[in-house]
Amino acid sequence: TSTEKTGLGSSIESEMEFVSPEGLRLDGRRPMEMRQIRGEVGAVSKADGSAVFEMGNTKVIAAVYGPREVQNRSQQMSDKALVRCEYSMANFSTGDRMRKPKGDRRSIEISLVIRQTMEACIMTHLMPRSQIDIFVQVLQADGGTRSACINAATLALADAGIPMRDIVTSCSAGFLNSTPLLDLNYIEDSAGGPDVTVGMLSKLEKVTLLQMDAKLPMETFETVMQLAMEGCKAVANYIREVKNLIIQYPLLCTTREYQATGISLWCIAVHQGNKHEPRALGSYEDWEF
Amino acid sequence: MVADSKSAFIDQTVVPGDVVLDLSSMSNHTIKLGQGLRQDGDVISVMKAGKLRFSKPNKYWVESSNKRYVPCVEDTVLGIVVDQKADNFLVDIKGPTLAFLPVLAFEGGSRRNKPKFEVKLNRVFAFLKMGVSSSFTNKQGLECHRTENMVKSAGISSEKVLLLLFSECRFFPFSELNIIYFPSQVGKLLYVRVVKANADMNPELSCTDVNGKAAEFGPLKDGYMFESSTGLSRMLLSSPTCPVLEALGKKLSFEIAIGLNGRVWVNAEAPSTVILVSNAIMTSESLTGVQQRIMVEKLMQRVQ
């Protein structure tokens, strides 16, 4: 089966089916269903703040250093903190081994995008003449790496105690087979259809990142963007719960598996399907000193 | 206090963006905001993730435990000297910027008796000027063989480095060994007090108390320093005495210096005591009082 580049109601015979007649996608999700998300804080012990964030098969690790003394005096800003961000993909993150994990145009672009998004929410004026470094690395890439990186960076910044206006969350949405789809995976993303990524301050409901590939008519764009924003809110709800556990148990990295299903366009009905009990790293008696 | 003026989030975990108070619904009150909270128009919202605390009559703050430190006046911290300038030592206190410690901020400090901290890091620049003799008058004929040696640990003394360089020289006759030796007073661990702390300036420290006496401030000799979080430091410094320190103090004798910036220094007669105390403290952050006592007892049993 061949895939059409525009995905905009093109000829039916040559278009691959991304949404079956029953309304199921290639991985069995409904069109408005997100992948399973999972977040964990404190993964990198040396960093001031760190987090691992998974959206389905996409897995990303973020580490934050700062606020600390600026290393390059020429870049020091007298009234606010310098925010630096570096995005890289591990060689083993994609199907075929990547030859150039960072420094290529896509990585530089995504680094810039993440930096601008986080800079909008960090209160940089409270830490003048200092530097905050955000390093995000993709461990497994299955579409939506940009969104997973922003979510992981938010968790890592909150773990580091850096003052922020709000939690920034991000989610992507697309439009294939005339259906808006939430949270595209790699196959759906590479189908050539539009891919709208939205980054949003959850409580204030302000959009800080909006990117789109390919083309969409205006009315459809409104629908798809709204869907992505609802996805952002679902991620923000999940992050609030993850933070709850982490603050109570600072040394134990507890994880919870959380499934957000059944997202309708105008309201989130969050179904807590496979919610496991918080798992501690054994009780203190099992610890080896 | 009127019921509606208290936030519903007190003693609960909050994340950045949460709105804890809505000032438009409250009548004439003065609210004092501590760290982690900010005023955004008519609402008070959270900046840092942590637990919201309230103290009568009107103080709100967010208690969080982080690895970085926010400098505050009158805090006692553990700093590491990084560099020395004309008037100040540059001290790293795990804050957003380096802190200044004036050279005179010691008891009886004057221009004549400046503190000399033990030299731990030496920089030795040495270069060999080849073929130096009276017949070479212009510099174009000279080759410079430059060696740069930086002694990183206290294990190798500067004298040994110089001996190595001298031994290398004998392979080059008619050459001149030039040595420039920079003894620098860096790397020393200090127990200091924060005197000035503004966001826009480097914080200023002092090794004396308010009256100008030394009072335990100054360099810390021997012992072992480890870094933890600010929450652990606050717990260790709380009164009544923290359970883990009380339990350790009953059986062992050691001395300890706790910096509010997350650094803890432990010293004892035997290294095994130092290790035991450090491990006990590092693992006690998330345990309750009873758990801490049991943990210390188990540690003692395993050692004895």
XYZ file of C-alpha atoms in Angstrom:
593
model
C 0.000 0.000 0.000
C 1.323 3.389 -0.906
C 0.852 6.481 1.225
C -0.316 9.839 0.002
C 1.765 12.851 0.864
C -1.008 15.297 1.725
C -3.496 12.961 3.370
C -6.280 15.399 2.585
C -9.109 13.322 1.180
C -7.009 11.970 -1.667
C -7.917 8.971 -3.762
C -9.151 6.150 -1.595
C -7.442 3.279 -3.434
C -3.892 4.454 -2.817
C -4.337 5.653 0.750
C -3.283 3.458 3.618
C -5.910 2.918 6.243
C -4.931 4.619 9.471
C -8.402 4.496 10.961
C -10.341 1.323 10.372
C -14.066 1.403 9.572
C -14.726 0.368 13.183
C -12.852 3.451 14.335
C -9.629 1.812 15.542
C -6.149 3.040 14.733
C -3.152 0.924 13.830
C -2.267 0.283 17.472
C -5.848 -0.289 18.575
C -6.526 3.138 20.028
C -9.584 5.262 19.396
C -8.984 8.481 17.450
C -9.139 10.656 20.563
C -7.217 8.348 22.839
C -3.737 9.164 24.079
C -1.005 6.632 24.537
C -0.162 5.428 28.013
C 1.903 8.040 29.826
C 4.325 7.478 32.648
C 6.630 9.861 34.476
C 9.380 9.372 36.991
C 11.415 11.945 38.864
C 14.968 11.801 40.181
C 16.462 9.416 37.642
C 19.815 11.244 37.323
C 21.232 11.543 40.817
C 23.994 13.960 39.884
C 21.664 16.483 38.251
C 19.840 19.128 40.259
C 16.576 17.887 38.779
C 15.776 15.042 36.419
C 12.867 13.111 35.019
C 12.015 10.271 32.678
C 8.829 10.617 30.652
C 7.171 7.984 28.481
C 4.347 8.448 26.002
C 3.585 4.998 24.667
C 6.837 3.725 23.226
C 8.514 7.135 23.170
C 10.855 7.419 26.123
C 12.772 10.549 27.024
C 15.110 11.487 29.865
C 15.656 15.083 30.969
C 18.287 16.509 33.333
C 18.388 20.057 34.654
C 21.422 21.797 36.130
C 21.027 25.128 37.835
C 20.628 27.861 38.635
C 24.395 28.077 38.757
C 27.206 30.397 37.798
C 27.372 31.239 34.093
C 30.264 29.447 32.462
C 30.636 31.774 29.503
C 30.918 35.309 30.838
C 30.016 36.870 27.510
C 26.565 35.290 27.598
C 25.735 36.438 31.107
C 22.557 38.531 31.295
C 22.358 41.076 34.059
C 18.605 40.968 34.544
C 17.637 37.358 34.014
C 18.867 33.804 33.952
C 20.335 32.234 30.817
C 18.404 29.139 29.772
C 20.279 26.634 27.602
C 18.734 23.540 26.165
C 20.206 20.619 24.304
C 18.154 17.958 22.570
C 19.781 14.793 21.366
C 18.637 11.376 20.300
C 20.473 8.298 21.427
C 21.985 6.242 18.609
C 19.786 3.334 19.579
C 16.560 5.315 19.825
C 15.360 4.757 16.273
C 14.880 1.605 14.247
C 18.126 2.017 12.335
C 21.140 3.179 14.310
C 21.557 6.918 14.009
C 24.898 8.193 12.836
C 24.662 11.781 14.053
C 22.723 12.023 17.301
C 23.066 15.751 17.796
C 24.173 18.790 15.859
C 21.982 18.082 12.862
C 19.361 20.605 11.821
C 16.416 18.818 13.349
C 18.084 18.548 16.758
C 19.092 22.194 16.704
C 15.579 23.210 15.783
C 13.989 21.124 18.509
C 16.546 22.400 21.047
C 15.541 25.941 20.164
C 11.850 25.102 20.370
C 12.154 23.484 23.785
C 14.289 26.338 25.071
C 11.740 28.937 23.987
C 8.910 26.953 25.519
C 10.620 26.517 28.869
C 11.908 30.078 28.940
C 8.330 31.286 28.700
C 7.449 29.541 31.928
C 10.614 29.829 34.022
C 10.713 33.001 36.101
C 14.125 34.008 34.845
C 14.076 37.482 36.390
C 14.367 35.959 39.861
C 17.817 34.553 39.157
C 19.799 37.178 37.272
C 23.325 36.416 36.063
C 22.879 32.703 36.453
C 22.483 29.791 34.076
C 20.012 26.945 33.806
C 20.921 23.984 31.595
C 18.293 21.568 30.338
C 19.492 18.386 28.655
C 16.942 16.110 27.047
C 17.794 12.857 25.397
C 15.468 10.564 23.523
C 15.988 6.953 24.528
C 13.228 5.476 22.381
C 11.622 7.379 19.492
C 8.121 6.469 18.374
C 6.631 9.793 17.330
C 5.897 12.775 19.564
C 9.447 13.124 20.853
C 9.130 16.889 20.972
C 6.106 16.678 23.268
C 7.650 14.032 25.485
C 10.782 16.184 25.827
C 8.809 19.210 26.943
C 6.861 17.157 29.470
C 10.044 15.597 30.807
C 11.739 19.007 31.022
C 8.801 20.372 33.011
C 9.037 17.553 35.513
C 12.801 17.959 35.782
C 12.526 21.718 36.356
C 9.912 21.194 39.053
C 12.167 18.573 40.653
C 15.054 21.046 40.644
C 12.932 23.630 42.431
C 13.344 26.272 39.766
C 10.545 28.848 40.067
C 8.015 28.477 37.262
C 4.811 30.248 36.357
C 2.961 27.059 35.569
C 3.460 23.523 34.317
C 4.112 23.367 30.569
C 2.734 20.301 28.904
C 2.708 19.325 25.288
C 0.858 16.969 23.023
C 0.528 16.424 19.311
C -2.456 15.757 17.100
C -2.937 15.004 13.425
C -5.536 14.523 10.740
C -5.612 11.278 8.750
C -8.422 9.561 6.886
C -10.531 12.662 7.559
C -10.335 12.045 11.307
C -8.550 14.129 13.912
C -6.141 11.828 15.747
C -4.580 12.530 19.128
C -0.964 11.682 19.972
C 0.462 10.332 16.731
C 2.987 7.561 16.788
C 5.834 7.191 14.299
C 3.876 5.386 11.585
C 1.043 7.905 11.659
C 3.512 10.782 11.802
C 5.455 9.626 8.754
C 2.254 9.175 6.748
C 2.730 12.705 5.486
C -0.385 14.125 7.066
C -0.473 17.278 9.179
C 1.086 17.109 12.631
C 0.145 19.845 15.074
C 2.230 20.111 18.245
C 0.879 22.301 21.017
C 2.665 23.330 24.203
C 0.513 24.937 26.827
C 0.654 26.393 30.340
C -2.004 24.196 31.867
C -3.698 26.312 34.530
C -3.383 29.608 32.721
C -4.400 27.920 29.439
C -1.882 29.892 27.457
C -0.260 28.380 24.386
C 3.542 28.699 24.351
C 4.320 26.374 21.474
C 2.430 25.815 18.260
C 3.979 23.980 15.344
C 2.534 22.250 12.354
C 3.859 20.233 9.439
C 2.004 20.006 6.119
C -1.245 21.840 5.436
C -4.708 21.984 6.929
C -7.827 24.000 6.114
C -8.634 26.550 8.815
C -11.747 24.890 10.287
C -10.045 21.534 10.538
C -7.047 23.193 12.103
C -9.228 24.607 14.875
C -10.532 21.124 15.657
C -7.131 19.494 15.627
C -5.555 22.204 17.773
C -8.356 21.930 20.337
C -7.800 18.204 20.482
C -4.100 18.692 21.120
C -4.883 21.198 23.862
C -7.143 18.692 25.572
C -4.309 16.213 25.400
C -2.051 18.774 27.085
C -4.530 19.130 29.919
C -4.638 15.363 30.398
C -0.842 15.271 30.678
C -0.956 18.140 33.198
C -3.425 16.218 35.351
C -1.126 13.254 35.326
C 1.910 15.359 36.225
C 0.075 16.786 39.226
C -0.410 13.281 40.523
C 3.214 12.242 39.876
C 4.488 15.276 41.776
C 2.258 14.356 44.669
C 4.048 11.077 45.171
C 7.535 12.398 44.624
C 7.337 15.122 47.212
C 6.193 12.747 49.877
C 8.932 10.237 49.217
C 11.976 12.179 48.102
C 14.380 9.266 48.001
C 12.068 6.663 46.507
C 11.318 6.889 42.818
C 7.755 5.683 42.692
C 6.033 5.144 39.422
C 2.439 4.785 38.517
C 0.974 3.595 35.293
C -1.829 5.760 34.232
C -4.044 5.373 31.268
C -5.936 8.343 29.900
C -8.679 7.017 27.693
C -11.902 8.177 26.209
C -11.024 11.797 25.630
C -13.914 13.561 23.993
C -13.424 16.832 22.251
C -14.797 19.194 24.865
C -14.233 17.432 28.152
C -11.753 15.030 29.560
C -13.196 11.972 31.197
C -10.124 10.365 32.648
C -10.491 6.665 33.098
C -8.132 5.253 35.648
C -7.841 1.814 34.124
C -4.645 0.121 35.165
C -3.709 2.112 38.187
C -1.119 0.299 40.211
C -0.324 0.949 43.829
C 2.710 3.171 44.384
C 5.675 0.895 44.429
C 8.456 1.806 46.869
C 11.995 0.491 46.526
C 11.495 -1.992 49.304
C 11.130 -0.961 52.903
C 14.013 0.501 54.821
C 14.855 -2.912 56.304
C 15.814 -4.216 52.890
C 18.241 -1.427 52.218
C 21.858 -2.401 52.208
C 24.127 0.147 53.812
C -8.715 34.494 61.502
C -11.783 34.332 59.320
C -12.310 30.924 57.762
C -12.337 32.072 54.155
C -8.948 33.732 54.401
C -7.134 30.404 54.839
C -6.109 28.487 51.795
C -7.571 25.082 51.115
C -4.141 23.748 50.170
C -2.428 24.084 53.568
C -0.101 21.139 54.293
C -0.813 19.698 50.878
C 1.463 19.181 47.930
C 1.295 21.963 45.381
C 2.824 22.288 41.940
C 3.699 25.408 39.944
C 0.602 27.168 38.697
C -1.728 26.156 41.513
C -3.795 29.034 42.855
C -3.755 28.937 46.636
C -5.519 32.167 47.533
C -7.914 34.459 45.777
C -7.446 37.922 47.180
C -10.540 39.403 45.559
C -12.769 37.390 47.886
C -10.924 38.419 51.004
C -11.449 41.591 52.948
C -8.719 43.804 54.291
C -5.930 41.433 55.274
C -2.179 41.564 55.065
C -0.685 38.319 53.851
C 3.039 37.613 54.085
C 4.399 35.418 51.325
C 7.497 33.327 51.832
C 9.465 31.393 49.245
C 7.733 29.607 46.437
C 4.701 31.897 46.184
C 4.035 34.912 44.025
C 1.280 37.418 43.522
C -0.211 37.504 40.054
C -2.800 40.245 40.018
C -5.550 39.124 42.366
C -4.390 35.595 43.027
C -1.533 34.021 44.902
C -0.034 31.220 42.836
C 2.703 28.686 43.418
C 6.134 28.925 41.817
C 7.881 25.868 43.267
C 6.621 22.368 43.869
C 6.401 21.433 47.522
C 4.152 21.485 50.580
C 2.224 24.617 51.363
C 2.716 25.771 54.951
C 0.894 28.356 56.991
C 1.902 30.007 60.223
C -0.330 32.262 62.262
C -1.336 34.913 61.783
C -0.727 35.423 58.083
C 2.429 33.744 56.734
C 2.333 31.382 53.769
C 5.245 29.604 52.169
C 6.089 26.505 50.134
C 8.460 24.071 51.757
C 10.520 22.158 49.232
C 13.695 20.129 49.342
C 16.084 20.816 46.493
C 19.711 20.303 45.650
C 20.384 23.970 44.885
C 20.362 26.636 47.566
C 18.689 30.059 47.575
C 20.924 32.414 49.595
C 19.229 34.093 52.570
C 20.680 36.482 55.127
C 21.817 34.974 58.446
C 21.974 31.425 57.052
C 24.997 29.340 57.972
C 26.360 27.405 55.030
C 29.350 25.312 54.001
C 31.271 26.855 51.135
C 34.234 25.765 49.065
C 36.803 28.375 48.070
C 37.100 28.452 44.310
C 39.277 31.434 43.635
C 40.954 34.408 45.237
C 40.665 37.964 44.067
C 42.251 41.110 45.458
C 39.759 41.741 48.245
C 37.612 38.654 48.316
C 37.652 34.921 48.167
C 35.173 33.481 45.677
C 33.224 30.769 47.446
C 30.861 28.246 45.923
C 27.752 27.820 48.108
C 25.599 25.919 45.592
C 23.610 29.022 44.788
C 22.848 30.740 41.485
C 26.096 32.720 41.665
C 29.394 32.492 43.502
C 29.604 34.283 46.839
C 32.218 36.772 47.997
C 34.032 36.335 51.299
C 35.990 39.466 52.151
C 39.580 38.779 53.115
C 39.073 40.861 56.247
C 35.915 39.089 57.431
C 37.761 36.996 60.004
C 38.255 37.580 63.681
C 41.094 40.025 64.090
C 41.368 40.344 60.355
C 43.595 43.064 59.018
C 45.710 43.696 55.957
C 48.734 42.300 57.781
C 47.373 38.906 58.745
C 45.358 37.684 55.823
C 44.139 34.108 56.163
C 46.212 31.560 54.355
C 44.225 28.522 53.490
C 46.106 25.314 52.825
C 47.273 25.071 49.295
C 45.488 22.224 47.602
C 45.653 23.047 43.947
C 48.924 24.220 42.440
C 49.428 25.563 39.010
C 52.917 25.250 37.693
C 53.744 26.735 34.338
C 57.105 25.706 33.059
C 58.721 26.088 29.711
C 62.017 25.179 28.285
C 63.777 27.730 26.200
C 65.877 25.770 23.754
C 69.334 26.721 22.693
C 69.879 29.680 24.944
C 73.401 30.960 24.765
C 75.022 34.317 24.386
C 75.235 34.003 20.601
C 71.458 34.019 20.163
C 70.333 37.557 20.462
C 67.134 37.577 18.497
C 64.160 35.596 19.587
C 63.424 34.047 16.234
C 66.025 31.379 16.707
C 64.526 30.080 19.894
C 62.171 27.160 20.167
C 59.889 27.085 23.070
C 59.017 23.806 24.580
C 56.291 24.571 26.967
C 55.049 22.206 29.552
C 52.038 22.907 31.608
C 51.420 20.906 34.732
C 48.478 21.178 36.979
C 48.584 19.194 40.166
C 45.041 18.096 40.760
C 45.122 16.289 44.040
C 46.956 16.771 47.277
C 48.782 13.496 46.687
C 51.473 14.990 44.505
C 53.287 17.866 46.055
C 54.582 20.761 44.084
C 58.162 19.877 44.925
C 57.818 16.533 43.173
C 56.507 18.233 40.060
C 59.503 20.527 40.026
C 61.837 17.569 40.420
C 60.199 15.892 37.424
C 60.724 18.984 35.362
C 64.359 19.233 36.379
C 64.910 15.648 35.371
C 63.425 16.343 31.945
C 65.788 19.249 31.468
C 68.917 17.183 31.232
C 67.931 16.000 27.772
C 68.131 19.487 26.441
C 71.573 21.042 26.733
C 71.967 24.746 26.327
C 68.419 25.368 27.438
C 66.804 27.311 30.147
C 64.005 26.103 32.345
C 61.625 28.852 33.296
C 59.228 28.070 36.059
C 56.291 30.178 37.053
C 54.670 28.873 40.176
C 51.137 29.880 41.196
C 50.262 28.722 44.668
C 46.548 29.214 44.964
C 44.353 29.018 48.002
C 41.493 27.095 46.531
C 39.480 24.112 47.534
C 39.194 24.833 51.245
C 35.931 23.981 52.997
C 34.589 26.805 55.127
C 31.752 27.203 57.582
C 30.432 30.684 56.907
C 27.513 32.978 57.545
C 25.599 34.785 54.809
C 25.661 38.522 55.406
C 24.094 39.928 52.258
C 21.833 38.137 49.811
C 20.146 39.958 46.937
C 19.126 38.332 43.716
C 20.966 40.940 41.666
C 24.306 40.790 43.478
C 26.703 38.083 44.454
C 25.973 37.056 48.050
C 28.420 38.168 50.698
C 29.716 35.937 53.455
C 31.546 36.328 56.724
C 33.578 34.077 58.983
C 32.591 35.943 62.130
C 29.356 36.187 64.026
C 27.412 39.406 64.530
C 29.760 40.600 67.272
C 32.904 39.967 65.293
C 33.996 36.819 67.135
C 35.098 33.684 65.314
C 32.464 31.449 66.981
C 33.178 28.168 65.129
C 33.207 29.821 61.688
C 36.167 29.355 59.414
C 37.955 26.493 57.699
C 37.050 22.904 58.590
C 39.962 20.541 58.910
C 39.917 16.819 58.151
C 36.611 15.035 58.192
C 34.362 14.234 55.274
C 31.865 16.418 53.443
C 28.909 15.145 51.474
C 26.162 16.932 49.593
C 22.508 16.289 50.083
C 19.342 18.367 49.811
C 18.299 21.505 51.624
C 15.386 19.668 53.194
C 17.718 17.228 54.891
C 19.798 20.085 56.307
C 16.721 21.754 57.718
C 15.587 18.492 59.267
C 18.989 17.946 60.895
C 18.972 21.462 62.306
C 15.441 21.340 63.647
C 14.764 21.524 67.358
C 14.145 19.306 69.293
C 17.137 17.357 68.090
C 16.578 15.306 64.976
C 16.022 11.606 65.911
C 18.847 10.292 63.751
C 21.422 12.628 65.304
C 20.139 11.841 68.773
C 20.379 8.102 68.192
C 23.849 8.375 66.707
C 25.025 10.679 69.463
C 24.082 8.194 72.172
C 26.558 5.598 70.968
C 29.189 7.441 68.960
C 31.211 10.571 69.361
C 31.659 12.725 66.313
C 31.502 16.326 65.291
C 29.253 17.594 62.569
C 28.736 20.857 60.701
C 25.511 21.311 58.765
C 25.156 23.911 56.060
C 21.714 25.051 55.041
C 22.828 24.728 51.438
C 22.682 20.948 51.613
C 26.308 20.280 52.584
C 27.124 18.283 55.707
C 30.589 17.783 57.193
C 31.332 14.946 59.601
C 34.508 14.313 61.558
C 35.383 11.586 64.043
C 38.372 9.704 65.396
C 37.935 6.616 63.259
C 37.011 6.614 59.566
C 34.482 3.860 60.205
C 32.550 6.180 62.504
C 32.578 8.870 59.845
C 31.227 6.429 57.258
C 28.553 5.144 59.572
C 27.341 8.599 60.533
C 27.361 9.833 56.912
C 25.411 6.838 55.647
C 22.890 7.077 58.446
C 22.258 10.742 57.715
C 22.053 10.290 53.963
C 19.380 7.637 54.230
C 17.308 9.358 56.891
C 15.657 12.030 54.803
C 12.488 10.177 53.944
C 12.115 8.227 57.178
C 9.952 9.120 60.134
C 11.418 9.562 63.603
C 10.728 6.004 64.684
C 12.098 4.572 61.453
C 15.244 6.639 61.860
C 15.918 5.264 65.323
C 15.375 1.682 64.160
C 17.634 2.255 61.163
C 20.440 3.585 63.374
C 20.107 0.629 65.755
C 20.353 -1.840 62.907
C 23.421 -0.069 61.553
C 25.109 -0.226 64.933
C 24.353 -3.928 65.278
C 25.892 -4.696 61.932
C 29.028 -2.813 62.770
C 29.573 -4.245 66.224
